[in-house]
Amino acid sequence: MNKTPREILFERHRSAEPRLDAVRRTALREALARQPRTREAANATAKFSLADLLGRLWTELFWSCRRSWAGLAVAWLAIVTVNYFTLEPPLLARTAATDATPAILSFLLEQKRLVAELTEAPPPPEPATVPYVPRPRSERRSVKLAAA
């Protein structure tokens, strides 16, 4: 009958089992003796303060990965800097710089006429209007809309 190496080892060390059991019992007895026996004692040792919790959070989440957080901070600073220097001027500044549209001009002329009519002053002379003549397509300007 062939015995496996495992069986041979078990037979050889079978005499050590009672001593190992005694060591286990002693270790278990000492561990149980160190444990608190009442709930109040257990709660007293298990109390955590908010400062301890925040300190642990800082250590575990931020301090252990400080290089990663520093890299993310540098990336965000670069994004904010690029965004700041590539901003377009505000919409109001752009509209003030452009010419008034014909609709706005006609509205202003109508307002002046109404003011003159209410104050009984002579109305301003009519501006000379140039009739609209369509231009050839090759002369038309292309209109580009900018997304805001």
mmCIF file with all atom_site columns, C-alpha atoms in Angstrom:
data_model
loop_
_atom_site.group_PDB
_atom_site.id
_atom_site.type_symbol
_atom_site.label_atom_id
_atom_site.label_alt_id
_atom_site.label_comp_id
_atom_site.label_asym_id
_atom_site.label_entity_id
_atom_site.label_seq_id
_atom_site.pdbx_PDB_ins_code
_atom_site.Cartn_x
_atom_site.Cartn_y
_atom_site.Cartn_z
_atom_site.occupancy
_atom_site.B_iso_or_equiv
_atom_site.pdbx_formal_charge
_atom_site.auth_seq_id
_atom_site.auth_comp_id
_atom_site.auth_asym_id
_atom_site.auth_atom_id
_atom_site.pdbx_PDB_model_num
ATOM 1   C CA . MET A 1 1   ? 0.000   0.000   0.000   1.00 0.00 ? 1   MET A CA 1
ATOM 2   C CA . ASN A 1 2   ? 1.456   3.325   -1.132  1.00 0.00 ? 2   ASN A CA 1
ATOM 3   C CA . LYS A 1 3   ? 1.174   6.297   1.162   1.00 0.00 ? 3   LYS A CA 1
ATOM 4   C CA . THR A 1 4   ? 1.042   9.837   -0.123  1.00 0.00 ? 4   THR A CA 1
ATOM 5   C CA . PRO A 1 5   ? 3.530   12.399  1.181   1.00 0.00 ? 5   PRO A CA 1
ATOM 6   C CA . ARG A 1 6   ? 0.693   14.074  3.018   1.00 0.00 ? 6   ARG A CA 1
ATOM 7   C CA . GLU A 1 7   ? -0.185  10.942  4.945   1.00 0.00 ? 7   GLU A CA 1
ATOM 8   C CA . ILE A 1 8   ? 3.470   10.373  5.832   1.00 0.00 ? 8   ILE A CA 1
ATOM 9   C CA . LEU A 1 9   ? 3.757   13.925  7.236   1.00 0.00 ? 9   LEU A CA 1
ATOM 10  C CA . PHE A 1 10  ? 0.554   13.538  9.251   1.00 0.00 ? 10  PHE A CA 1
ATOM 11  C CA . GLU A 1 11  ? 1.793   10.325  10.853  1.00 0.00 ? 11  GLU A CA 1
ATOM 12  C CA . ARG A 1 12  ? 5.176   11.807  11.675  1.00 0.00 ? 12  ARG A CA 1
ATOM 13  C CA . HIS A 1 13  ? 3.731   14.940  13.360  1.00 0.00 ? 13  HIS A CA 1
ATOM 14  C CA . ARG A 1 14  ? 0.680   13.382  15.032  1.00 0.00 ? 14  ARG A CA 1
ATOM 15  C CA . SER A 1 15  ? 2.439   13.574  18.395  1.00 0.00 ? 15  SER A CA 1
ATOM 16  C CA . ALA A 1 16  ? 2.575   17.400  18.161  1.00 0.00 ? 16  ALA A CA 1
ATOM 17  C CA . GLU A 1 17  ? -1.235  17.772  18.046  1.00 0.00 ? 17  GLU A CA 1
ATOM 18  C CA . PRO A 1 18  ? -1.845  17.890  21.837  1.00 0.00 ? 18  PRO A CA 1
ATOM 19  C CA . ARG A 1 19  ? 0.841   20.547  22.300  1.00 0.00 ? 19  ARG A CA 1
ATOM 20  C CA . LEU A 1 20  ? -0.603  22.635  19.414  1.00 0.00 ? 20  LEU A CA 1
ATOM 21  C CA . ASP A 1 21  ? -4.097  22.360  20.927  1.00 0.00 ? 21  ASP A CA 1
ATOM 22  C CA . ALA A 1 22  ? -2.740  23.598  24.272  1.00 0.00 ? 22  ALA A CA 1
ATOM 23  C CA . VAL A 1 23  ? -1.080  26.589  22.563  1.00 0.00 ? 23  VAL A CA 1
ATOM 24  C CA . ARG A 1 24  ? -4.364  27.406  20.757  1.00 0.00 ? 24  ARG A CA 1
ATOM 25  C CA . ARG A 1 25  ? -6.360  27.264  24.005  1.00 0.00 ? 25  ARG A CA 1
ATOM 26  C CA . THR A 1 26  ? -3.866  29.538  25.789  1.00 0.00 ? 26  THR A CA 1
ATOM 27  C CA . ALA A 1 27  ? -3.861  32.087  22.963  1.00 0.00 ? 27  ALA A CA 1
ATOM 28  C CA . LEU A 1 28  ? -7.670  32.110  22.804  1.00 0.00 ? 28  LEU A CA 1
ATOM 29  C CA . ARG A 1 29  ? -7.965  32.530  26.585  1.00 0.00 ? 29  ARG A CA 1
ATOM 30  C CA . GLU A 1 30  ? -5.562  35.519  26.536  1.00 0.00 ? 30  GLU A CA 1
ATOM 31  C CA . ALA A 1 31  ? -7.364  37.147  23.593  1.00 0.00 ? 31  ALA A CA 1
ATOM 32  C CA . LEU A 1 32  ? -10.741 36.799  25.306  1.00 0.00 ? 32  LEU A CA 1
ATOM 33  C CA . ALA A 1 33  ? -9.326  38.179  28.559  1.00 0.00 ? 33  ALA A CA 1
ATOM 34  C CA . ARG A 1 34  ? -8.211  41.355  26.747  1.00 0.00 ? 34  ARG A CA 1
ATOM 35  C CA . GLN A 1 35  ? -11.698 41.949  25.266  1.00 0.00 ? 35  GLN A CA 1
ATOM 36  C CA . PRO A 1 36  ? -14.116 44.213  27.188  1.00 0.00 ? 36  PRO A CA 1
ATOM 37  C CA . ARG A 1 37  ? -16.862 42.221  28.886  1.00 0.00 ? 37  ARG A CA 1
ATOM 38  C CA . THR A 1 38  ? -19.673 44.807  28.977  1.00 0.00 ? 38  THR A CA 1
ATOM 39  C CA . ARG A 1 39  ? -21.297 46.958  26.317  1.00 0.00 ? 39  ARG A CA 1
ATOM 40  C CA . GLU A 1 40  ? -20.314 50.177  28.070  1.00 0.00 ? 40  GLU A CA 1
ATOM 41  C CA . ALA A 1 41  ? -16.682 49.150  28.039  1.00 0.00 ? 41  ALA A CA 1
ATOM 42  C CA . ALA A 1 42  ? -16.963 48.169  24.374  1.00 0.00 ? 42  ALA A CA 1
ATOM 43  C CA . ASN A 1 43  ? -18.562 51.528  23.498  1.00 0.00 ? 43  ASN A CA 1
ATOM 44  C CA . ALA A 1 44  ? -15.907 53.426  25.450  1.00 0.00 ? 44  ALA A CA 1
ATOM 45  C CA . THR A 1 45  ? -13.116 51.864  23.437  1.00 0.00 ? 45  THR A CA 1
ATOM 46  C CA . ALA A 1 46  ? -14.959 52.182  20.113  1.00 0.00 ? 46  ALA A CA 1
ATOM 47  C CA . LYS A 1 47  ? -15.684 55.945  20.272  1.00 0.00 ? 47  LYS A CA 1
ATOM 48  C CA . PHE A 1 48  ? -14.382 57.937  17.344  1.00 0.00 ? 48  PHE A CA 1
ATOM 49  C CA . SER A 1 49  ? -14.170 61.667  17.189  1.00 0.00 ? 49  SER A CA 1
ATOM 50  C CA . LEU A 1 50  ? -14.848 63.724  14.097  1.00 0.00 ? 50  LEU A CA 1
ATOM 51  C CA . ALA A 1 51  ? -11.260 64.933  14.107  1.00 0.00 ? 51  ALA A CA 1
ATOM 52  C CA . ASP A 1 52  ? -10.009 61.341  14.026  1.00 0.00 ? 52  ASP A CA 1
ATOM 53  C CA . LEU A 1 53  ? -12.351 60.531  11.156  1.00 0.00 ? 53  LEU A CA 1
ATOM 54  C CA . LEU A 1 54  ? -11.284 63.585  9.150   1.00 0.00 ? 54  LEU A CA 1
ATOM 55  C CA . GLY A 1 55  ? -7.634  62.834  9.842   1.00 0.00 ? 55  GLY A CA 1
ATOM 56  C CA . ARG A 1 56  ? -8.068  59.289  8.606   1.00 0.00 ? 56  ARG A CA 1
ATOM 57  C CA . LEU A 1 57  ? -9.944  60.477  5.519   1.00 0.00 ? 57  LEU A CA 1
ATOM 58  C CA . TRP A 1 58  ? -7.194  62.976  4.738   1.00 0.00 ? 58  TRP A CA 1
ATOM 59  C CA . THR A 1 59  ? -4.527  60.322  5.143   1.00 0.00 ? 59  THR A CA 1
ATOM 60  C CA . GLU A 1 60  ? -6.292  57.622  3.142   1.00 0.00 ? 60  GLU A CA 1
ATOM 61  C CA . LEU A 1 61  ? -7.783  59.668  0.304   1.00 0.00 ? 61  LEU A CA 1
ATOM 62  C CA . PHE A 1 62  ? -5.541  62.652  -0.247  1.00 0.00 ? 62  PHE A CA 1
ATOM 63  C CA . TRP A 1 63  ? -2.147  62.224  1.345   1.00 0.00 ? 63  TRP A CA 1
ATOM 64  C CA . SER A 1 64  ? -1.565  58.747  -0.069  1.00 0.00 ? 64  SER A CA 1
ATOM 65  C CA . CYS A 1 65  ? -2.213  60.020  -3.633  1.00 0.00 ? 65  CYS A CA 1
ATOM 66  C CA . ARG A 1 66  ? -0.728  63.496  -3.348  1.00 0.00 ? 66  ARG A CA 1
ATOM 67  C CA . ARG A 1 67  ? 1.121   63.277  -6.669  1.00 0.00 ? 67  ARG A CA 1
ATOM 68  C CA . SER A 1 68  ? -2.088  62.395  -8.488  1.00 0.00 ? 68  SER A CA 1
ATOM 69  C CA . TRP A 1 69  ? -3.975  65.253  -6.831  1.00 0.00 ? 69  TRP A CA 1
ATOM 70  C CA . ALA A 1 70  ? -1.146  67.666  -7.651  1.00 0.00 ? 70  ALA A CA 1
ATOM 71  C CA . GLY A 1 71  ? -1.264  66.564  -11.290 1.00 0.00 ? 71  GLY A CA 1
ATOM 72  C CA . LEU A 1 72  ? -5.025  67.118  -11.417 1.00 0.00 ? 72  LEU A CA 1
ATOM 73  C CA . ALA A 1 73  ? -4.622  70.563  -9.845  1.00 0.00 ? 73  ALA A CA 1
ATOM 74  C CA . VAL A 1 74  ? -2.012  71.549  -12.433 1.00 0.00 ? 74  VAL A CA 1
ATOM 75  C CA . ALA A 1 75  ? -4.264  70.302  -15.245 1.00 0.00 ? 75  ALA A CA 1
ATOM 76  C CA . TRP A 1 76  ? -7.199  72.358  -13.960 1.00 0.00 ? 76  TRP A CA 1
ATOM 77  C CA . LEU A 1 77  ? -5.026  75.460  -13.593 1.00 0.00 ? 77  LEU A CA 1
ATOM 78  C CA . ALA A 1 78  ? -3.898  75.037  -17.202 1.00 0.00 ? 78  ALA A CA 1
ATOM 79  C CA . ILE A 1 79  ? -7.512  74.670  -18.366 1.00 0.00 ? 79  ILE A CA 1
ATOM 80  C CA . VAL A 1 80  ? -8.632  77.774  -16.464 1.00 0.00 ? 80  VAL A CA 1
ATOM 81  C CA . THR A 1 81  ? -5.675  79.799  -17.769 1.00 0.00 ? 81  THR A CA 1
ATOM 82  C CA . VAL A 1 82  ? -6.278  78.807  -21.391 1.00 0.00 ? 82  VAL A CA 1
ATOM 83  C CA . ASN A 1 83  ? -9.993  79.516  -21.010 1.00 0.00 ? 83  ASN A CA 1
ATOM 84  C CA . TYR A 1 84  ? -9.304  82.956  -19.532 1.00 0.00 ? 84  TYR A CA 1
ATOM 85  C CA . PHE A 1 85  ? -6.946  84.022  -22.300 1.00 0.00 ? 85  PHE A CA 1
ATOM 86  C CA . THR A 1 86  ? -9.147  82.770  -25.141 1.00 0.00 ? 86  THR A CA 1
ATOM 87  C CA . LEU A 1 87  ? -12.365 84.456  -24.020 1.00 0.00 ? 87  LEU A CA 1
ATOM 88  C CA . GLU A 1 88  ? -14.219 86.446  -26.645 1.00 0.00 ? 88  GLU A CA 1
ATOM 89  C CA . PRO A 1 89  ? -15.348 89.979  -25.799 1.00 0.00 ? 89  PRO A CA 1
ATOM 90  C CA . PRO A 1 90  ? -18.829 90.163  -24.277 1.00 0.00 ? 90  PRO A CA 1
ATOM 91  C CA . LEU A 1 91  ? -21.821 90.319  -26.608 1.00 0.00 ? 91  LEU A CA 1
ATOM 92  C CA . LEU A 1 92  ? -22.727 93.905  -25.622 1.00 0.00 ? 92  LEU A CA 1
ATOM 93  C CA . ALA A 1 93  ? -19.266 95.184  -26.522 1.00 0.00 ? 93  ALA A CA 1
ATOM 94  C CA . ARG A 1 94  ? -19.510 93.495  -29.917 1.00 0.00 ? 94  ARG A CA 1
ATOM 95  C CA . THR A 1 95  ? -22.952 94.957  -30.662 1.00 0.00 ? 95  THR A CA 1
ATOM 96  C CA . ALA A 1 96  ? -21.869 98.462  -29.668 1.00 0.00 ? 96  ALA A CA 1
ATOM 97  C CA . ALA A 1 97  ? -19.002 98.286  -32.120 1.00 0.00 ? 97  ALA A CA 1
ATOM 98  C CA . THR A 1 98  ? -21.189 97.171  -35.039 1.00 0.00 ? 98  THR A CA 1
ATOM 99  C CA . ASP A 1 99  ? -23.326 99.515  -37.117 1.00 0.00 ? 99  ASP A CA 1
ATOM 100 C CA . ALA A 1 100 ? -26.995 99.957  -36.277 1.00 0.00 ? 100 ALA A CA 1
ATOM 101 C CA . THR A 1 101 ? -29.346 97.887  -38.390 1.00 0.00 ? 101 THR A CA 1
ATOM 102 C CA . PRO A 1 102 ? -31.923 99.559  -40.668 1.00 0.00 ? 102 PRO A CA 1
ATOM 103 C CA . ALA A 1 103 ? -34.753 98.407  -38.385 1.00 0.00 ? 103 ALA A CA 1
ATOM 104 C CA . ILE A 1 104 ? -33.184 100.192 -35.416 1.00 0.00 ? 104 ILE A CA 1
ATOM 105 C CA . LEU A 1 105 ? -32.585 103.333 -37.471 1.00 0.00 ? 105 LEU A CA 1
ATOM 106 C CA . SER A 1 106 ? -36.197 103.426 -38.681 1.00 0.00 ? 106 SER A CA 1
ATOM 107 C CA . PHE A 1 107 ? -37.413 102.904 -35.105 1.00 0.00 ? 107 PHE A CA 1
ATOM 108 C CA . LEU A 1 108 ? -35.280 105.830 -33.891 1.00 0.00 ? 108 LEU A CA 1
ATOM 109 C CA . LEU A 1 109 ? -36.562 108.080 -36.697 1.00 0.00 ? 109 LEU A CA 1
ATOM 110 C CA . GLU A 1 110 ? -40.149 107.181 -35.796 1.00 0.00 ? 110 GLU A CA 1
ATOM 111 C CA . GLN A 1 111 ? -39.433 108.036 -32.165 1.00 0.00 ? 111 GLN A CA 1
ATOM 112 C CA . LYS A 1 112 ? -38.018 111.414 -33.194 1.00 0.00 ? 112 LYS A CA 1
ATOM 113 C CA . ARG A 1 113 ? -41.135 112.102 -35.293 1.00 0.00 ? 113 ARG A CA 1
ATOM 114 C CA . LEU A 1 114 ? -43.408 111.245 -32.373 1.00 0.00 ? 114 LEU A CA 1
ATOM 115 C CA . VAL A 1 115 ? -41.445 113.524 -30.028 1.00 0.00 ? 115 VAL A CA 1
ATOM 116 C CA . ALA A 1 116 ? -41.575 116.318 -32.593 1.00 0.00 ? 116 ALA A CA 1
ATOM 117 C CA . GLU A 1 117 ? -45.326 115.776 -33.070 1.00 0.00 ? 117 GLU A CA 1
ATOM 118 C CA . LEU A 1 118 ? -46.001 115.884 -29.335 1.00 0.00 ? 118 LEU A CA 1
ATOM 119 C CA . THR A 1 119 ? -43.890 119.019 -28.824 1.00 0.00 ? 119 THR A CA 1
ATOM 120 C CA . GLU A 1 120 ? -45.309 120.559 -32.043 1.00 0.00 ? 120 GLU A CA 1
ATOM 121 C CA . ALA A 1 121 ? -41.865 121.126 -33.489 1.00 0.00 ? 121 ALA A CA 1
ATOM 122 C CA . PRO A 1 122 ? -41.350 120.783 -37.243 1.00 0.00 ? 122 PRO A CA 1
ATOM 123 C CA . PRO A 1 123 ? -40.556 117.148 -38.178 1.00 0.00 ? 123 PRO A CA 1
ATOM 124 C CA . PRO A 1 124 ? -37.045 116.375 -39.343 1.00 0.00 ? 124 PRO A CA 1
ATOM 125 C CA . PRO A 1 125 ? -36.626 116.017 -43.082 1.00 0.00 ? 125 PRO A CA 1
ATOM 126 C CA . GLU A 1 126 ? -37.022 112.522 -44.531 1.00 0.00 ? 126 GLU A CA 1
ATOM 127 C CA . PRO A 1 127 ? -33.692 110.890 -45.315 1.00 0.00 ? 127 PRO A CA 1
ATOM 128 C CA . ALA A 1 128 ? -33.108 109.989 -48.896 1.00 0.00 ? 128 ALA A CA 1
ATOM 129 C CA . THR A 1 129 ? -33.742 106.281 -49.277 1.00 0.00 ? 129 THR A CA 1
ATOM 130 C CA . VAL A 1 130 ? -31.899 104.301 -51.865 1.00 0.00 ? 130 VAL A CA 1
ATOM 131 C CA . PRO A 1 131 ? -34.026 101.608 -53.460 1.00 0.00 ? 131 PRO A CA 1
ATOM 132 C CA . TYR A 1 132 ? -32.808 98.070  -52.869 1.00 0.00 ? 132 TYR A CA 1
ATOM 133 C CA . VAL A 1 133 ? -31.091 96.567  -55.853 1.00 0.00 ? 133 VAL A CA 1
ATOM 134 C CA . PRO A 1 134 ? -30.039 92.946  -55.465 1.00 0.00 ? 134 PRO A CA 1
ATOM 135 C CA . ARG A 1 135 ? -26.382 92.310  -56.105 1.00 0.00 ? 135 ARG A CA 1
ATOM 136 C CA . PRO A 1 136 ? -24.983 89.396  -58.016 1.00 0.00 ? 136 PRO A CA 1
ATOM 137 C CA . ARG A 1 137 ? -24.246 86.361  -55.872 1.00 0.00 ? 137 ARG A CA 1
ATOM 138 C CA . SER A 1 138 ? -20.508 86.705  -56.389 1.00 0.00 ? 138 SER A CA 1
ATOM 139 C CA . GLU A 1 139 ? -20.574 90.055  -54.562 1.00 0.00 ? 139 GLU A CA 1
ATOM 140 C CA . ARG A 1 140 ? -22.581 88.897  -51.553 1.00 0.00 ? 140 ARG A CA 1
ATOM 141 C CA . ARG A 1 141 ? -20.787 88.580  -48.264 1.00 0.00 ? 141 ARG A CA 1
ATOM 142 C CA . SER A 1 142 ? -21.029 85.299  -46.463 1.00 0.00 ? 142 SER A CA 1
ATOM 143 C CA . VAL A 1 143 ? -22.581 85.555  -43.021 1.00 0.00 ? 143 VAL A CA 1
ATOM 144 C CA . LYS A 1 144 ? -21.012 83.417  -40.333 1.00 0.00 ? 144 LYS A CA 1
ATOM 145 C CA . LEU A 1 145 ? -22.908 82.734  -37.144 1.00 0.00 ? 145 LEU A CA 1
ATOM 146 C CA . ALA A 1 146 ? -20.878 82.295  -34.013 1.00 0.00 ? 146 ALA A CA 1
ATOM 147 C CA . ALA A 1 147 ? -22.199 79.880  -31.425 1.00 0.00 ? 147 ALA A CA 1
ATOM 148 C CA . ALA A 1 148 ? -22.353 81.432  -27.997 1.00 0.00 ? 148 ALA A CA 1
#
